Coordinates of C-alpha atoms in Angstrom, one line a residue:
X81 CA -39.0 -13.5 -23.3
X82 CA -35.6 -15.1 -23.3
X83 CA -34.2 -12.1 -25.8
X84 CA -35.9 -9.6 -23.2
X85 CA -34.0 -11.1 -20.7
X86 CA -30.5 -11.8 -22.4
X87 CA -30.9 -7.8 -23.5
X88 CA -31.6 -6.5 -19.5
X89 CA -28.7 -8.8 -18.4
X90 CA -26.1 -7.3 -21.2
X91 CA -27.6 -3.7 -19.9
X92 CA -26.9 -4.2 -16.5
X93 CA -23.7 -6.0 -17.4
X94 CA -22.5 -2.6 -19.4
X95 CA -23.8 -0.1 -16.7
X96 CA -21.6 -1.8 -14.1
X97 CA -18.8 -1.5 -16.3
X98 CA -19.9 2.0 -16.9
X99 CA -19.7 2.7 -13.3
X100 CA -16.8 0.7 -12.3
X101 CA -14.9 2.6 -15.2
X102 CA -16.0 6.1 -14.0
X103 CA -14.9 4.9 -10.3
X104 CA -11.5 3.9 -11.4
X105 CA -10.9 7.2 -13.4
X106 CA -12.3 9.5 -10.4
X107 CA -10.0 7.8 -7.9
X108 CA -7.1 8.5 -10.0
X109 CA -7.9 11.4 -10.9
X110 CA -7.9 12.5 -7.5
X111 CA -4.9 10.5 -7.1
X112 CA -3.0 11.5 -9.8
X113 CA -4.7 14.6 -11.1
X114 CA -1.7 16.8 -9.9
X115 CA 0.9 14.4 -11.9
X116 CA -1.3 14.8 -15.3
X117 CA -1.4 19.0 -14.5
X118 CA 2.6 18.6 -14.8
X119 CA 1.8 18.1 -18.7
X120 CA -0.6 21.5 -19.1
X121 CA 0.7 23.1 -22.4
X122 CA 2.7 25.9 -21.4
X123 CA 2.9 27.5 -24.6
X124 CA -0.5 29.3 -23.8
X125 CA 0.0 30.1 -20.4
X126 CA 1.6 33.5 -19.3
X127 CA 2.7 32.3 -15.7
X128 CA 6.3 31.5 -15.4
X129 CA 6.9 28.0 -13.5
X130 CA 10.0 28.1 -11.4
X131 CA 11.8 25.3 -9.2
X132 CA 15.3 26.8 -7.3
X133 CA 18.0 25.3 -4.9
X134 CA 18.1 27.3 -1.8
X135 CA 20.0 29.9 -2.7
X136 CA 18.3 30.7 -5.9
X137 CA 19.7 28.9 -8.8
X138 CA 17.3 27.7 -11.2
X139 CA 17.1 23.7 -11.5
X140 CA 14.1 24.2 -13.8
X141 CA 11.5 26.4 -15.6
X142 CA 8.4 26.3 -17.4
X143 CA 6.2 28.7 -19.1
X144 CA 6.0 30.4 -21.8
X145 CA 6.0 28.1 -24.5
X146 CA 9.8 26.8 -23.6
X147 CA 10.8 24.5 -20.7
X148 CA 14.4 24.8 -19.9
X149 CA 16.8 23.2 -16.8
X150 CA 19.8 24.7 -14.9
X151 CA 22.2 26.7 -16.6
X152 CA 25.2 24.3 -16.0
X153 CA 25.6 20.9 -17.4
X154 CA 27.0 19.9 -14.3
X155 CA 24.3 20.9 -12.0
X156 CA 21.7 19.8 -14.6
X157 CA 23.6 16.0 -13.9
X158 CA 24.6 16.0 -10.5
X159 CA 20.8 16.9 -9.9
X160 CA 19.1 14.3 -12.6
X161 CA 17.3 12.5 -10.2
X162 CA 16.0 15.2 -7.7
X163 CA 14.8 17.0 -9.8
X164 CA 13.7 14.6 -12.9
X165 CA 12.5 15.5 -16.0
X166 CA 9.7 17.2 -18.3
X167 CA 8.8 13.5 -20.0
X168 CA 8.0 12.0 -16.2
X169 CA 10.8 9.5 -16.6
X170 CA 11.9 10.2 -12.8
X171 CA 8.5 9.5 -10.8
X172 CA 10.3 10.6 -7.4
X173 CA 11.6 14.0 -9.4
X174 CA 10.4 17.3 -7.7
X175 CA 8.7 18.1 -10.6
X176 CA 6.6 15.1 -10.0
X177 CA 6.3 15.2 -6.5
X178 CA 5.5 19.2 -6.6
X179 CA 3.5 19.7 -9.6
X180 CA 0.5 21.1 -7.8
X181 CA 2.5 23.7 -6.4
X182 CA 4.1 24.2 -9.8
X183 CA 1.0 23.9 -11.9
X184 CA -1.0 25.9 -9.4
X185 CA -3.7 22.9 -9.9
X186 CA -6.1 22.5 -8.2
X187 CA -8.7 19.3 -7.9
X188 CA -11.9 21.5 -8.6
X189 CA -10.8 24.0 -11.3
X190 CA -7.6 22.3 -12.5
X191 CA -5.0 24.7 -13.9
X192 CA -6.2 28.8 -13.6
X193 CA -3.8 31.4 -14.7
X194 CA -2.2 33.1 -12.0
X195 CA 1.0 34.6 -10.8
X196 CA 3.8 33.3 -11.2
X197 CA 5.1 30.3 -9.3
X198 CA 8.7 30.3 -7.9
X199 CA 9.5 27.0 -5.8
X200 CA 12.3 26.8 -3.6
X201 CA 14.1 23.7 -2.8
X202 CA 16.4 22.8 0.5
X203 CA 18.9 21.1 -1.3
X204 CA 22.6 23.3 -2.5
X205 CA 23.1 22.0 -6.5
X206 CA 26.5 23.2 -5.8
X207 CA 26.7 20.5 -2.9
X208 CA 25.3 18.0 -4.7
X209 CA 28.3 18.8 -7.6
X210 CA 30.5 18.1 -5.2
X211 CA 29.1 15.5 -4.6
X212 CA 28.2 13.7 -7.6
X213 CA 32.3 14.5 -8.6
X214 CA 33.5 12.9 -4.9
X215 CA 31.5 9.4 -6.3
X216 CA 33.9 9.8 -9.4
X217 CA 31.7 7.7 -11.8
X218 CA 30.9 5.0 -9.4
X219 CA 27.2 3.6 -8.9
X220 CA 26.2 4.8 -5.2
X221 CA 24.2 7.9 -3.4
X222 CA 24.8 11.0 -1.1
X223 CA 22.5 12.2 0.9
X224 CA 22.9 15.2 3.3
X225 CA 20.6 16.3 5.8
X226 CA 20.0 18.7 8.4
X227 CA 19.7 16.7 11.5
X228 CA 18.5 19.1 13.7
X229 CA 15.5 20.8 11.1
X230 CA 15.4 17.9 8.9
X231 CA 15.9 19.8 5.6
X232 CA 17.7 17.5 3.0
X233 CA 21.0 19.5 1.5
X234 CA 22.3 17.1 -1.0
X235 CA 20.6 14.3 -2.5
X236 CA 22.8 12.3 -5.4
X237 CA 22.2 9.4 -7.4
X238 CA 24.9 7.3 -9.8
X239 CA 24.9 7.2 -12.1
X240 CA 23.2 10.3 -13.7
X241 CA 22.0 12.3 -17.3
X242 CA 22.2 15.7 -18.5
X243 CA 18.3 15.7 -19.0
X244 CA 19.2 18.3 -21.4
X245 CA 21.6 16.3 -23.5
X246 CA 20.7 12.6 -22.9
X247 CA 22.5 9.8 -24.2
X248 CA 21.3 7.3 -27.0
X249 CA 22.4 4.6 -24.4
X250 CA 21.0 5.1 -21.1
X251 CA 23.2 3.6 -17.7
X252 CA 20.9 1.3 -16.3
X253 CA 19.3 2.4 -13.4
X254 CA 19.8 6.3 -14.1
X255 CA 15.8 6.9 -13.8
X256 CA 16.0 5.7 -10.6
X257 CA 17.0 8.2 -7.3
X258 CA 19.4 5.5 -5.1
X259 CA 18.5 7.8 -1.8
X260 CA 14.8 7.3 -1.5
X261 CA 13.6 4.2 -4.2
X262 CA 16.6 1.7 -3.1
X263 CA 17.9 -0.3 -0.5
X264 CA 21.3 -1.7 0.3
X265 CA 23.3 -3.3 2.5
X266 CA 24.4 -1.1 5.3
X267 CA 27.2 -2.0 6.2
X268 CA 29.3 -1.0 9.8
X269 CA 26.7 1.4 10.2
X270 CA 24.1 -0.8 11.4
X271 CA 26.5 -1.8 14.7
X272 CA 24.8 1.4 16.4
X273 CA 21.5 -0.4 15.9
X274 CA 23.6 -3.7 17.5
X275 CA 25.0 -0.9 20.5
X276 CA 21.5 0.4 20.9
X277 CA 20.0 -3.1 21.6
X278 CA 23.3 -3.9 23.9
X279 CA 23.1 -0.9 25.9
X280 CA 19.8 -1.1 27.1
X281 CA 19.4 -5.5 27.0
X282 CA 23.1 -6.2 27.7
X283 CA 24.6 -6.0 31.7
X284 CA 27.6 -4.6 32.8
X285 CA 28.1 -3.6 29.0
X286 CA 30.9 -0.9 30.0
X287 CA 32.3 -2.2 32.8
X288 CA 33.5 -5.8 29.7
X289 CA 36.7 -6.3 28.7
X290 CA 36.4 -7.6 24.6
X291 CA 39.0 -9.4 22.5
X292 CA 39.7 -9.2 18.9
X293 CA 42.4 -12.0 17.6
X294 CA 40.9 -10.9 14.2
X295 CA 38.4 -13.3 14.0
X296 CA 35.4 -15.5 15.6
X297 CA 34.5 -18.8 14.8
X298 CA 30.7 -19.6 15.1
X299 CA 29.6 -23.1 14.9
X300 CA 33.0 -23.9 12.4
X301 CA 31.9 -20.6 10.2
X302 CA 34.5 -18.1 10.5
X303 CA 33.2 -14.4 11.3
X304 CA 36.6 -12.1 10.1
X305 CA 37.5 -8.6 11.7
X306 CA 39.3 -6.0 9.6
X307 CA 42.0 -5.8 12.0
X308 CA 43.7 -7.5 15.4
X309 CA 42.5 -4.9 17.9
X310 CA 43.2 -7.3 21.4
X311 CA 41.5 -6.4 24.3
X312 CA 39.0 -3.5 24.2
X313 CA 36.3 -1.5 25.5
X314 CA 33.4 -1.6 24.1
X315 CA 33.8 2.2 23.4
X316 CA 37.0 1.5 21.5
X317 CA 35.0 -1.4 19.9
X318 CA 33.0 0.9 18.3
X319 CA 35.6 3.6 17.1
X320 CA 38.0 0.4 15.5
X321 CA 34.1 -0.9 14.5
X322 CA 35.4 -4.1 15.2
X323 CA 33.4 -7.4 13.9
X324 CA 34.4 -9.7 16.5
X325 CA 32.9 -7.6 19.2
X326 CA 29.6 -6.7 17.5
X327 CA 29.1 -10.1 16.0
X328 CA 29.5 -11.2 19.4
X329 CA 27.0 -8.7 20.7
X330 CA 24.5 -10.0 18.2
X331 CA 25.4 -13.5 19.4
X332 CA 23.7 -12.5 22.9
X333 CA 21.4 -10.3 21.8
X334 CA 19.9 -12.7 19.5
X335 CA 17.6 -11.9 16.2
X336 CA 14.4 -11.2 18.0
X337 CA 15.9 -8.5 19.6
X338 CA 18.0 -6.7 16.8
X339 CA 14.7 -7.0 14.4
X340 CA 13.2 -5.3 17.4
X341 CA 15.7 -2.2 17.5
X342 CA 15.8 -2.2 13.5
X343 CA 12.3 -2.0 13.2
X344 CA 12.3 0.7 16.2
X345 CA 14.9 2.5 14.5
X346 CA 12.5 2.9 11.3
X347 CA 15.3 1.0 9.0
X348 CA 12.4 -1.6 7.9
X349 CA 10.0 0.8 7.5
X350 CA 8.9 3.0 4.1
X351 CA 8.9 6.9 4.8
X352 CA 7.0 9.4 3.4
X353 CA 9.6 13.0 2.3
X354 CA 6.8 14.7 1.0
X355 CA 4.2 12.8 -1.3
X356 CA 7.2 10.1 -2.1
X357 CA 6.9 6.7 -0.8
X358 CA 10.5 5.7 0.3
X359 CA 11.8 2.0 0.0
X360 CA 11.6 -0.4 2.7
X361 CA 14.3 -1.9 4.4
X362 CA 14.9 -5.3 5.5
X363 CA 15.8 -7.6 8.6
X364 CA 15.6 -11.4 8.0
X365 CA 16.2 -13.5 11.5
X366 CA 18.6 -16.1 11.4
X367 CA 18.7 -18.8 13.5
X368 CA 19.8 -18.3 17.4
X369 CA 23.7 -18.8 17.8
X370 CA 24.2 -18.5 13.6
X371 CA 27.1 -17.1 11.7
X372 CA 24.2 -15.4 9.7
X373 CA 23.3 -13.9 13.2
X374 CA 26.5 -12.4 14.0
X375 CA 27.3 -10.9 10.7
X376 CA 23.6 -9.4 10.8
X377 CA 25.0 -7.8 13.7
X378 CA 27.7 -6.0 11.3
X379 CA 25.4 -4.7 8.7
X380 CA 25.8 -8.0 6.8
X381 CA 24.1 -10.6 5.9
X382 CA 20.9 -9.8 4.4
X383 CA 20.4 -6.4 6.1
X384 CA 19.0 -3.9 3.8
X385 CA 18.6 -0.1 4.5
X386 CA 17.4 2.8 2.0
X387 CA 19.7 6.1 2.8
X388 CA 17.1 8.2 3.5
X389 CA 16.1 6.3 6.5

């Protein structure tokens, strides 16, 4: 009796894992399904698998039995991370993030021959040259956008590979895309998230006078300005983007209240650019009256914010 049982427990004990292992493969495989296609052995297929820039230049092809990337070795670099590779080594590339398209998969059928495929991008590879030059070997990201349609024009990471030519030595960080899976510090930029939360928290905001003797001190801690800029609107505050003035700001308008208005803004937030997860920024709240406050204020402290947000 006790084998009988022992045998009916190890059965139901290996059909559960049966069916928790045919769960875990259906969900990814609706999850991820489009990803695998990306891999379909194009030496069989007769379809041609394009991806293009928006005015036409190729930034990669498939089909055939070859797999080739732009023409030029410097578009091929400058556009490394958008546009990622064959092996899946970028997972924010297009060709990751469009492989249905490209594949023409499709969940039920998986990949039928069809016509051919010819995917167009918003982004200029010749911008994104230019711009991958402009950062002259530095570590760092461009990204250009549209701000009335929302179309991206330029998205550049640092540093970069000729997929086509990779080095034996990779930089670190190349097979990751700076504008979308990372977050840095942002800097004077974040003082119109400070103006924002003044404007509309803040009395009599334009009617202040403002001085700048090139510094603050807070609690003994010394906030520092790039420059001496005296007494100032707070218009000409923000076009000298003067630290005194919007640590000050941040002073009054305490962290609650900027955490509120970053939050608002979407700087903490992830985004979804098409089936990509962007990073999350970052907010912490120091205490009321805190140096920490008032360069948080700046786009100090421990403010973090991905470009594409």
């Amino acid at each position: 009796m006790k084998k009988v049982s022992l045998r009916a427990s190890f059965a139901i004990i290996m059909a559960l894992l049966v069916i928790v292992g045919l769960v875990v493969y259906v969900f990814r495989f609706v999850k991820d399904g489009e990803k695998w296609a990306l891999y379909f052995d194009e030496s069989t297929s007769k379809c041609t698998y394009t991806l293009r820039d928006r005015d036409g230049t190729v930034l990669a092809k498939m089909g055939g039995g070859s797999r080739t990337y732009a023409e030029s070795s410097k578009v091929r670099t400058a556009c490394y991370q958008l546009i990622g590779d064959f092996n899946g080594n970028v997972g924010t590339g297009a060709l990751q993030s469009f492989s249905r398209q490209l594949s023409g998969y499709n969940i039920f059928t998986g990949i039928e021959e069809g016509e051919d495929v010819d995917l167009k991008l918003t982004v200029d590879a010749d911008l994104n040259v230019k711009a991958y030059e402009a950062l002259n070997g530095r570590s760092g990201s461009v990204l250009v956008a549209n701000y009335k349609t929302g179309e991206l024009l330029c998205m550049v990471s640092s540093p970069s590979i000729d997929p086509s030519k990779p080095p034996s030595t990779l930089p670190d960080g190349v097979y990751i895309n700076r504008c979308i899976s990372s977050s840095f510090t942002p800097g004077s930029i974040f003082k119109l998230v400070t103006l924002s939360a003044a404007i509309e928290n803040i009395d009599n905001l334009f009617q202040r006078t403002f001085t700048c003797n090139g510094s603050i001190d807070v609690k003994g801690v010394t906030v520092t300005c790039t420059g001496h800029h005296g007494n100032q609107s707070i218009e000409q505050a923000l076009a000298n983007s003067c630290n005194c003035v919007f640590g000050t700001l941040a002073l009054e308008l305490g962290a609650d209240t900027l955490g509120e208005y970053a939050d608002k803004l979407g700087l903490t937030s992830e985004h979804k650019l098409d089936n990509i997860t962007t990073a999350a920024g970052k907010y912490d709240k120091d205490e009321s009256g805190s140096a920490a406050l008032a360069w948080s204020g700046i786009g100090q402290y421990n403010d973090l914010v991905c470009p594409y947000s």
